[in-house]
Coordinates of C-alpha atoms and ligand atoms in Angstrom, one line a residue:
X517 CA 38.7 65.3 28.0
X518 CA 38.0 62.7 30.9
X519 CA 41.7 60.6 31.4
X520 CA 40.8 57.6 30.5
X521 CA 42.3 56.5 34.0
X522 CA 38.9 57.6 35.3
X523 CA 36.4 55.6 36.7
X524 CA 33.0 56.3 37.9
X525 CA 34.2 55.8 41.8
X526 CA 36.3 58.7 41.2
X527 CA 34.3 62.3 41.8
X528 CA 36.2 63.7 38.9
X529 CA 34.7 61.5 36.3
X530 CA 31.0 63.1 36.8
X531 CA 31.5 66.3 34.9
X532 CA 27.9 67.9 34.3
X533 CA 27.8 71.2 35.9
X534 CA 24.0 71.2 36.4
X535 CA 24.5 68.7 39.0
X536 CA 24.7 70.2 42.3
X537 CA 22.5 70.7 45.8
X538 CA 20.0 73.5 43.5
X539 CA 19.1 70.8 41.3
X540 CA 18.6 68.3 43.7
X541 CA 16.6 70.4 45.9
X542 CA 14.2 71.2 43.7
X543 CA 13.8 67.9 42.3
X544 CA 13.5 66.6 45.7
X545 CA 10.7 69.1 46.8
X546 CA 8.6 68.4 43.7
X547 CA 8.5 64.7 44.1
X548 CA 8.2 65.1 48.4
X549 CA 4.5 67.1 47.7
X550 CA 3.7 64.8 44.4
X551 CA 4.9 61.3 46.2
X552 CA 2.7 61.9 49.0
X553 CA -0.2 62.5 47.4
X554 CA 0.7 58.8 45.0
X555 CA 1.0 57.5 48.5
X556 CA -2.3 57.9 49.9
X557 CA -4.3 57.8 46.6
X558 CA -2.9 54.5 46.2
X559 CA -4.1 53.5 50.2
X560 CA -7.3 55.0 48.7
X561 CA -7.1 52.9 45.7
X562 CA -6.8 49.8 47.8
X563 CA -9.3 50.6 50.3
X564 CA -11.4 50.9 47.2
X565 CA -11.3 46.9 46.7
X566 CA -13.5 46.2 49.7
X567 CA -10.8 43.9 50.5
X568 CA -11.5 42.9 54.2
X569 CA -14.9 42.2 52.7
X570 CA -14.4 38.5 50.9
X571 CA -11.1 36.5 49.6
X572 CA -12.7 37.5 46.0
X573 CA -11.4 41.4 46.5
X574 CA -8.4 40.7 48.3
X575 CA -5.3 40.1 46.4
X576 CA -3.1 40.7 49.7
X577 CA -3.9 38.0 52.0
X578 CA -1.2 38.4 54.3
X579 CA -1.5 41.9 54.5
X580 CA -1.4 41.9 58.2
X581 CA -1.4 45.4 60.1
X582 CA -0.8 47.2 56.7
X583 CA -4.9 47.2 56.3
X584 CA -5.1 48.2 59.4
X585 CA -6.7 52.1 57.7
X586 CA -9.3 50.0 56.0
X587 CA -13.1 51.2 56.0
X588 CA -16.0 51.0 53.7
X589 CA -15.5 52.4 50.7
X590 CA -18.5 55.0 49.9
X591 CA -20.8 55.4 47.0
X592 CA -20.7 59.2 47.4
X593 CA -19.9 60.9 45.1
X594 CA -20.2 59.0 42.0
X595 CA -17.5 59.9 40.6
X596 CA -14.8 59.6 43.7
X597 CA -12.8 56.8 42.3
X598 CA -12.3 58.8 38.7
X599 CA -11.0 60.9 41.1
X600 CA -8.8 59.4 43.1
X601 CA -7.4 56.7 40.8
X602 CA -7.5 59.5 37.8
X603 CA -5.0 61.7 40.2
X604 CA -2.9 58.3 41.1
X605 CA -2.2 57.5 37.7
X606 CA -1.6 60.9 35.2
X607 CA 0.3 62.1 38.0
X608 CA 2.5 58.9 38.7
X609 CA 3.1 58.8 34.8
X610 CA 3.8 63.1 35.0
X611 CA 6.7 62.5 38.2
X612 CA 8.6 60.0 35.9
X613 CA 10.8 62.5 34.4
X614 CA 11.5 63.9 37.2
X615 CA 12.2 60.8 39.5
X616 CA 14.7 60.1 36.6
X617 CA 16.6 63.3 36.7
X618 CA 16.4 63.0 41.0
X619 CA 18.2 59.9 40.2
X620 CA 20.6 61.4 37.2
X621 CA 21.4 64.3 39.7
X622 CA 22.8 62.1 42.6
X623 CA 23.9 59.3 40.5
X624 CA 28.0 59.9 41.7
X625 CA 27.0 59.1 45.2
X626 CA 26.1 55.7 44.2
X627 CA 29.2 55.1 43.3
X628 CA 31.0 56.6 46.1
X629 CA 34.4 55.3 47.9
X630 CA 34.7 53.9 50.4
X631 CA 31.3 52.3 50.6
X632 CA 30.9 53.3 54.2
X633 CA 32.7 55.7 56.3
X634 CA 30.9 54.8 59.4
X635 CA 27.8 52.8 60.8
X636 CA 25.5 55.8 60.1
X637 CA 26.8 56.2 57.0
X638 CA 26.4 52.4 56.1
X639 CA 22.6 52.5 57.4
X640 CA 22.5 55.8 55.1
X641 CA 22.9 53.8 52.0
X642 CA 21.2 50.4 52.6
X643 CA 18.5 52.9 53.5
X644 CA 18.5 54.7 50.2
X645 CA 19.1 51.4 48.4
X646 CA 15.8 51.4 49.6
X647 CA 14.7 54.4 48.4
X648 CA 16.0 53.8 45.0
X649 CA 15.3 50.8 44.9
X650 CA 11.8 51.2 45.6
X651 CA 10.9 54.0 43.6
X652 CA 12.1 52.6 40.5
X653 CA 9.8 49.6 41.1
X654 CA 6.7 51.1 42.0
X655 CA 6.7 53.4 39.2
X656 CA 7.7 49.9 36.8
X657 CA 5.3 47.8 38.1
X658 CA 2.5 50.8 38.1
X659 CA 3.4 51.7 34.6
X660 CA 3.7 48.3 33.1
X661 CA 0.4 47.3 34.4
X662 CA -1.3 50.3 32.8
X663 CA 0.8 50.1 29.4
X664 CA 1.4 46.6 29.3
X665 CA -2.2 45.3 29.8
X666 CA -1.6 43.3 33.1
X667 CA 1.3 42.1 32.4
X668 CA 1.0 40.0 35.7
X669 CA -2.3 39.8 36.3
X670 CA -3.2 39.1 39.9
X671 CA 0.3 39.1 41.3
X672 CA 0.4 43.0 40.7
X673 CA -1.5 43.9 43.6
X674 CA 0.5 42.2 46.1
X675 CA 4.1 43.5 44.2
X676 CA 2.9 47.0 43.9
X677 CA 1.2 46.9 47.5
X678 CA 3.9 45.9 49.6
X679 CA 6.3 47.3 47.3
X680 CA 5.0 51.3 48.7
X681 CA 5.1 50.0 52.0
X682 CA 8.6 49.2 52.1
X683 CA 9.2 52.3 49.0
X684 CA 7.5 54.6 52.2
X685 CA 9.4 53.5 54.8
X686 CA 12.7 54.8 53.1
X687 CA 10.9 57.8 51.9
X688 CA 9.6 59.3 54.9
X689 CA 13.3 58.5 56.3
X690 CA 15.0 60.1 53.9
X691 CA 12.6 63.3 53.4
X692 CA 13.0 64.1 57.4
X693 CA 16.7 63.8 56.9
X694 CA 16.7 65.8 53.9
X695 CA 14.0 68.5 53.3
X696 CA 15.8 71.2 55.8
X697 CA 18.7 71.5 53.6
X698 CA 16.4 71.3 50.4
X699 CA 14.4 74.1 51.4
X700 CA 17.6 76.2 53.1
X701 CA 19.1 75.5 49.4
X702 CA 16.3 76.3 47.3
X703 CA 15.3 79.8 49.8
X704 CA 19.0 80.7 49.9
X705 CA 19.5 80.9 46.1
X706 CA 16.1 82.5 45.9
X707 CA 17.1 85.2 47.6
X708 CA 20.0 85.3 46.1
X709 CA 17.7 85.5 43.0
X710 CA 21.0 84.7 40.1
X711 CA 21.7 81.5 38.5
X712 CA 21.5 78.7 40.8
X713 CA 25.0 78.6 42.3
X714 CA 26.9 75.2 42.5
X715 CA 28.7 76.1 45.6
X716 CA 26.6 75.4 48.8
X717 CA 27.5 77.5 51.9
X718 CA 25.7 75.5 54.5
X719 CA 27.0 71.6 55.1
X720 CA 29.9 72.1 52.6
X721 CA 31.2 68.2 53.3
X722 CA 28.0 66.8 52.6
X723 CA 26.7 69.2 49.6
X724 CA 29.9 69.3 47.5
X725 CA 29.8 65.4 46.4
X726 CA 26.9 66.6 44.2
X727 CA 29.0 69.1 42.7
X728 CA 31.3 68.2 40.1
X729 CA 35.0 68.8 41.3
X730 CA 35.9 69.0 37.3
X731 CA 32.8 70.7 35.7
X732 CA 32.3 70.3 32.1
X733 CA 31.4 73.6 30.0
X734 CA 27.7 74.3 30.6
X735 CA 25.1 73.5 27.5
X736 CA 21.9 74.3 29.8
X737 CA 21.7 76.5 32.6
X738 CA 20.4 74.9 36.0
X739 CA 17.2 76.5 35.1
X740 CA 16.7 75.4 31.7
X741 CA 17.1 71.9 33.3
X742 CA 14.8 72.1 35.2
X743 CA 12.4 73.1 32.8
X744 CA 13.6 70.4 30.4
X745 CA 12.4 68.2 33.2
X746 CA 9.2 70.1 33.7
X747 CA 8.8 70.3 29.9
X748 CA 8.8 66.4 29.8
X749 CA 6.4 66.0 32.7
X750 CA 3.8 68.5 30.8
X751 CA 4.4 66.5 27.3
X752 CA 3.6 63.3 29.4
X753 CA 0.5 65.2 31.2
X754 CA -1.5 66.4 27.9
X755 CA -1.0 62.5 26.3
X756 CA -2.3 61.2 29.6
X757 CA -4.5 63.0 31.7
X758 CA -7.6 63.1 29.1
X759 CA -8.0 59.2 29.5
X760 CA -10.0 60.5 32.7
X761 CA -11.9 63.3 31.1
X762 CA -13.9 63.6 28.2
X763 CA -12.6 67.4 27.1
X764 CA -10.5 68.2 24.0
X765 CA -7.6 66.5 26.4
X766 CA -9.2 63.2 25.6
X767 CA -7.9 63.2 22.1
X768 CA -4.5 64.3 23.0
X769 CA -4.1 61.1 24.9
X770 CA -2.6 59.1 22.9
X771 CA 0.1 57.3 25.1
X772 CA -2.9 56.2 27.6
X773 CA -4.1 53.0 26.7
X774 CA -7.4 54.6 26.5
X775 CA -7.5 57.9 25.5
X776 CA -7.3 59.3 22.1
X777 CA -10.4 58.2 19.8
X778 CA -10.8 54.4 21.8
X779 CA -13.9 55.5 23.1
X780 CA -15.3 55.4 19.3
X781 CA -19.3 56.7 18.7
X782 CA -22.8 55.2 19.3
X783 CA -24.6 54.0 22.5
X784 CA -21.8 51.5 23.0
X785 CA -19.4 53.9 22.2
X786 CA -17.2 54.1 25.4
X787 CA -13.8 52.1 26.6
X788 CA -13.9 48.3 26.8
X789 CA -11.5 46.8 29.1
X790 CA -11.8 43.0 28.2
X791 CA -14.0 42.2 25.3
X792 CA -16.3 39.0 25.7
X793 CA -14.2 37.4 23.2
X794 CA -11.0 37.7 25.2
X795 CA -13.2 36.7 28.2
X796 CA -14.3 33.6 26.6
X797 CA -18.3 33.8 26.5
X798 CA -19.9 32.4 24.3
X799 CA -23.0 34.1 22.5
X800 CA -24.6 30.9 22.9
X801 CA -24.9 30.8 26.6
X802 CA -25.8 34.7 26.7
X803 CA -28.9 34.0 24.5
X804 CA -32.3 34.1 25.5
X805 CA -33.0 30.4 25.5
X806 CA -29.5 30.1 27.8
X807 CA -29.1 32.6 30.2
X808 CA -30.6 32.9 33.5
X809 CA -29.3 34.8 36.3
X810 CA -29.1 32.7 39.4
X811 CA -30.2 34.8 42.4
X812 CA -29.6 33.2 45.8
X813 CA -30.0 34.4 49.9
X814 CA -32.0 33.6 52.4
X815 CA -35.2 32.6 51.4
X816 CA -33.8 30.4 48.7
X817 CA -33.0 30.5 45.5
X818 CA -34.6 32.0 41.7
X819 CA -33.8 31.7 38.5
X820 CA -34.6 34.6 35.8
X821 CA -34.4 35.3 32.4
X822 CA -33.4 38.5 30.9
X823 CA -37.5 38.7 29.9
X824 CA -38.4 38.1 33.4
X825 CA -35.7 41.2 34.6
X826 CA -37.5 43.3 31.9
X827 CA -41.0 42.6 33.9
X828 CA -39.4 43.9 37.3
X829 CA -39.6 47.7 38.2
X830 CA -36.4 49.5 36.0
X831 CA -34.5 52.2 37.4
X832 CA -31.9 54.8 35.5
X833 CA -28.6 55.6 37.0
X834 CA -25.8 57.9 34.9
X835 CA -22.5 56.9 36.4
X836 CA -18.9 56.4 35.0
X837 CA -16.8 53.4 34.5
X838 CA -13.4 54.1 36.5
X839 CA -10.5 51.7 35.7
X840 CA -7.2 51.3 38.0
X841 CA -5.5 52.0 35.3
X842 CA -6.6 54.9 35.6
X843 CA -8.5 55.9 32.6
X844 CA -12.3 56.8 33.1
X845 CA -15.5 57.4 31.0
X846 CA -18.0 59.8 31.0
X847 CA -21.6 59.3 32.9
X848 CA -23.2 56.8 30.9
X849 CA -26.9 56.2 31.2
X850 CA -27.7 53.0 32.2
X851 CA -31.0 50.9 33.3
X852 CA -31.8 47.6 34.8
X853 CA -33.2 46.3 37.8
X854 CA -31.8 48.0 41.3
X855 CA -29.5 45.6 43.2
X856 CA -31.4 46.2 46.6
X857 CA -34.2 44.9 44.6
X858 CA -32.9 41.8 43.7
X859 CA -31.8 41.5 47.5
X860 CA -35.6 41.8 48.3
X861 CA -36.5 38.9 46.1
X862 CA -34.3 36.9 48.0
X863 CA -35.5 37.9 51.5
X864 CA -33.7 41.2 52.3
X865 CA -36.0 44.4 53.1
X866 CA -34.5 47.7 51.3
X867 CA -33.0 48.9 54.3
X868 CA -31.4 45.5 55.6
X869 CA -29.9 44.1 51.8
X870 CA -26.1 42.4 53.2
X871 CA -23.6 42.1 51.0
X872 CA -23.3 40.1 47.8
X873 CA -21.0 38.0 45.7
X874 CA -21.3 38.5 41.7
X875 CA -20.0 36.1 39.4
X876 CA -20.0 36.4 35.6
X877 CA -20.3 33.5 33.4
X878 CA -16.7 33.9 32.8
X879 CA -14.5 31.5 33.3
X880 CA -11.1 32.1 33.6
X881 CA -9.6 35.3 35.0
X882 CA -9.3 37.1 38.4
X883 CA -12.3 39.4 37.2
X884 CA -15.1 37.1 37.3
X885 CA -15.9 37.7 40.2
X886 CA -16.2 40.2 42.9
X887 CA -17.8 41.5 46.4
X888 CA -20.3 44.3 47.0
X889 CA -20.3 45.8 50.4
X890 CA -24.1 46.5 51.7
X891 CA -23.9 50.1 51.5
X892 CA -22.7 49.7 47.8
X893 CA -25.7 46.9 47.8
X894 CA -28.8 49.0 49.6
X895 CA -27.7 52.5 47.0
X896 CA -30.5 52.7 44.7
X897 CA -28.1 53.8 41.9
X898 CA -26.4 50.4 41.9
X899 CA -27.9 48.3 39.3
X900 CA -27.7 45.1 37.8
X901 CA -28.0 46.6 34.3
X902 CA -29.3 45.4 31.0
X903 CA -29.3 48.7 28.8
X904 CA -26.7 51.7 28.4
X905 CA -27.3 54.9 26.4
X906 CA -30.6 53.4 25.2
X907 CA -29.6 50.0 24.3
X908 CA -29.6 47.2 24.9
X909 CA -26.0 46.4 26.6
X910 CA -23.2 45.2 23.7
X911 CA -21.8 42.0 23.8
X912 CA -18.3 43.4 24.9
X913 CA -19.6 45.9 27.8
X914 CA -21.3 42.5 29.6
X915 CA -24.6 41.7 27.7
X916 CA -27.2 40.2 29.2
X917 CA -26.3 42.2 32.3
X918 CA -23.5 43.8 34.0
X919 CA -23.6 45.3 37.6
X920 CA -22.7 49.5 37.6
X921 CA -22.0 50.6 41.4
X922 CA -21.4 53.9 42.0
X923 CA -18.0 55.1 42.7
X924 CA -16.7 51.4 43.0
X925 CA -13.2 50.6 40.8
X926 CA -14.4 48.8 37.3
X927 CA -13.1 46.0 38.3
X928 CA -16.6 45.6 40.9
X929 CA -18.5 46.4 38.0
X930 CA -19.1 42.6 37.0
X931 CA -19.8 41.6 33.4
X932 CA -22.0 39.0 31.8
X933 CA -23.2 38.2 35.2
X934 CA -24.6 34.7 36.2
X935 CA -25.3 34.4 39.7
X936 CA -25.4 36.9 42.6
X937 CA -25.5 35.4 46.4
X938 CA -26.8 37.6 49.1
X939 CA -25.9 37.4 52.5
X940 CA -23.0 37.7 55.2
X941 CA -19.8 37.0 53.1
Ligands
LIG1602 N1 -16.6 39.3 34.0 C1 -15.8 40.4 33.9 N2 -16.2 41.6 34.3 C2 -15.4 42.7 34.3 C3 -14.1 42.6 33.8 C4 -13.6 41.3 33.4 O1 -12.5 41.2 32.9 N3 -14.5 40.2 33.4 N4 -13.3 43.7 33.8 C5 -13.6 44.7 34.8 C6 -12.8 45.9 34.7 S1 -11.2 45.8 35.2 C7 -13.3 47.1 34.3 S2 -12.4 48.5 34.3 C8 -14.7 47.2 33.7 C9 -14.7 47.8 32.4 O2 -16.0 47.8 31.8 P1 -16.2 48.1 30.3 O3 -15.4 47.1 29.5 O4 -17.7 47.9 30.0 O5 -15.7 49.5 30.1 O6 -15.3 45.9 33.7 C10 -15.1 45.1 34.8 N5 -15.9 43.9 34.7
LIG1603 MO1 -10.4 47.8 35.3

């Protein structure tokens, strides 16, 4: 029994004997190899955006020098962004448990006395304030966005963007102070090959805060903790990672916003992000009679109806959709009219199409519009499309026509479009 005297401050009041520099350790190695790779697959995901291309892609104006790795984002191959974003995500959502037990594991030094024992040691804690800090918001703001259905739509870029630069900055600190003594620990009890030991023999002054001077009877061994942990992170991978692949994994997805059965059956029959209801179109303006897609560059301006896309040249491309969120679809089969054509009605040979700026007949919404590099422009596989899987496209997956791009984010993949202007953005 704790005396009540005790307060958190005091060493003695953290009693779990699973806590100590084992624990930590190997906590902190898992999440130094699985952090990095979040890190750059989420530079990746930005780069993605075309950004530095218009205002329309870039949710970070004030960026600054943090662009400074930006370049073109390719349309090779097809499915990269499935695969970046796809890693990004399921394995963000699969560290959780084990960012949470990091945290559990060094929770008494939070709480240590006195705050500060000297200016290092003071910098040492604003730093992993930092750290902390940080981590717990990227991981929020990244889950909440995928769970939560933009929770804060267009201010999420900017919170979780800035937020890994400053996250980084205390994390690369902290793993070149830390990961020599992680891996001495983790190699020394190795060798050792028994149960994890609690007592450190390298940098005893340092090591034994995480061990509890007052240790509580064990109910799990360090080992079965950390499988706990791992268990948790492989329950969380099988209900996740199948919203990017369509394999038996798929239906076991059920905490993924779109996994499990969403993708329902038929031609139509894959994920719908935001149905033209919630976009506000109405099927009055997407009928025959109403719509006409606005096509404008150079050497003026035309105006066609869906009948008059029908009479140009059609071309079939099987791509995926790939959402930041993280959830992806199959290869669908889609057909329409290529986008370099549709440059070279405008004035633009094949080989000299410039960039473009799509805008849907939407509305409202940071979605409705969006910025095509020329590369992603001159690809014969990008198309302004008008059927999928056969059919004509459904109202909800951006009927009368929808732009498909390979290996751009969703988001570039403009719905219910209503004017496209070529030309230098
Ligand atoms: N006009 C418009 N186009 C849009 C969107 C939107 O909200 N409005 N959502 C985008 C996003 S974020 C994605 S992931 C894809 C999803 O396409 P789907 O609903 O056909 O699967 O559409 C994109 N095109
Ligand atoms: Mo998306």
């Amino acid at each position: 029994m704790p005396r009540p005297s005790l307060l958190p401050t005091s060493p003695a009041f953290w009693r779990s004997p699973v806590r100590g520099p084992w624990f930590t350790s190997v906590l902190g190695i898992v999440l130094l190899g699985g952090i990095t790779v979040l890190f750059l697959t989420g530079l990746l995901s930005y780069a993605a955006y075309n950004p530095d291309l218009a205002p329309v892609n870039d949710q970070t104006p004030d960026k600054g020098l943090l662009g400074f790795y930006l370049f073109s984002w390719p349309t090779h191959p097809s499915w990269l962004y499935r695969l970046t974003q796809g890693v990004h995500v399921t394995l963000g959502i699969t560290l959780v448990p084990v960012l949470l037990a990091k945290l559990w594991s060094v929770v008494p030094k939070l709480f240590a006395l006195p705050p500060a024992r000297s200016l290092a040691h003071a910098l040492e804690r604003v730093s992993l304030l930092l750290l902390v800090g940080g981590a717990l918001f990227e991981f929020t703001t990244g889950v909440l966005n995928i769970q939560l259905d933009y929770l804060f739509p267009g201010s999420f870029y900017p919170l979780h963007f800035y937020g890994a630069w400053v996250f980084i900055a205390a994390f690369v600190a902290h793993a070149v102070l830390k990961t020599p003594a992680a891996l001495r620990t983790v190699r020394r009890m190795r060798a050792e090959n028994g149960e994890p030991d609690a007592r450190p023999t390298g940098h005893p002054s340092e090591q034994d805060e995480l061990v509890s001077p007052n240790p509580a009877e064990p109910t799990v061994s360090r080992r079965g903790a950390v499988g706990l942990v791992g268990g948790g992170s492989l329950l969380l991978f099988v209900t996740t990672a199948g919203h990017s692949f369509d394999a038996p994994l798929r239906q076991t997805a059920v905490l993924a916003p779109h996994g499990g059965p969403e993708p329902g059956s038929g031609p139509g029959g894959f994920q719908i992000n935001k149905t033209a209801a919630y976009a506000g179109i109405d099927p009055r303006e997407t009928g025959e009679d109403a719509w006409r897609l606005v096509v404008a560059g150079r050497a003026g301006t035309v105006r066609l109806s869906r009948a008059d896309l029908l009479r140009l040249p059609l071309h079939s491309s099987a791509l995926p959709i790939a959402c930041v969120e993280g959830w992806s679809t199959s290869d669908q089969w889609w057909r329409g009219v290529p986008l370099r054509d549709l440059a070279s009605l405008v004035g633009y040979e094949h080989g000299t199409a410039p960039d473009v700026l799509v805008e849907s007949l939407q509305r409202h919404g940071a979605f409705r519009r969006g910025a095509l590099r020329h590369n992603q422009v001159r690809d014969p596989r990008s198309l302004l499309a008008l059927f999928v899987n056969g059919e004509d496209l459904s109202p909800d997956h951006g009927y009368p026509a929808r732009v498909i791009v390979p290996a751009a984010p969703g988001v570039l993949n403009t719905k219910w479009v209503a004017r496209m202007t070529f030309g230098d953005l």
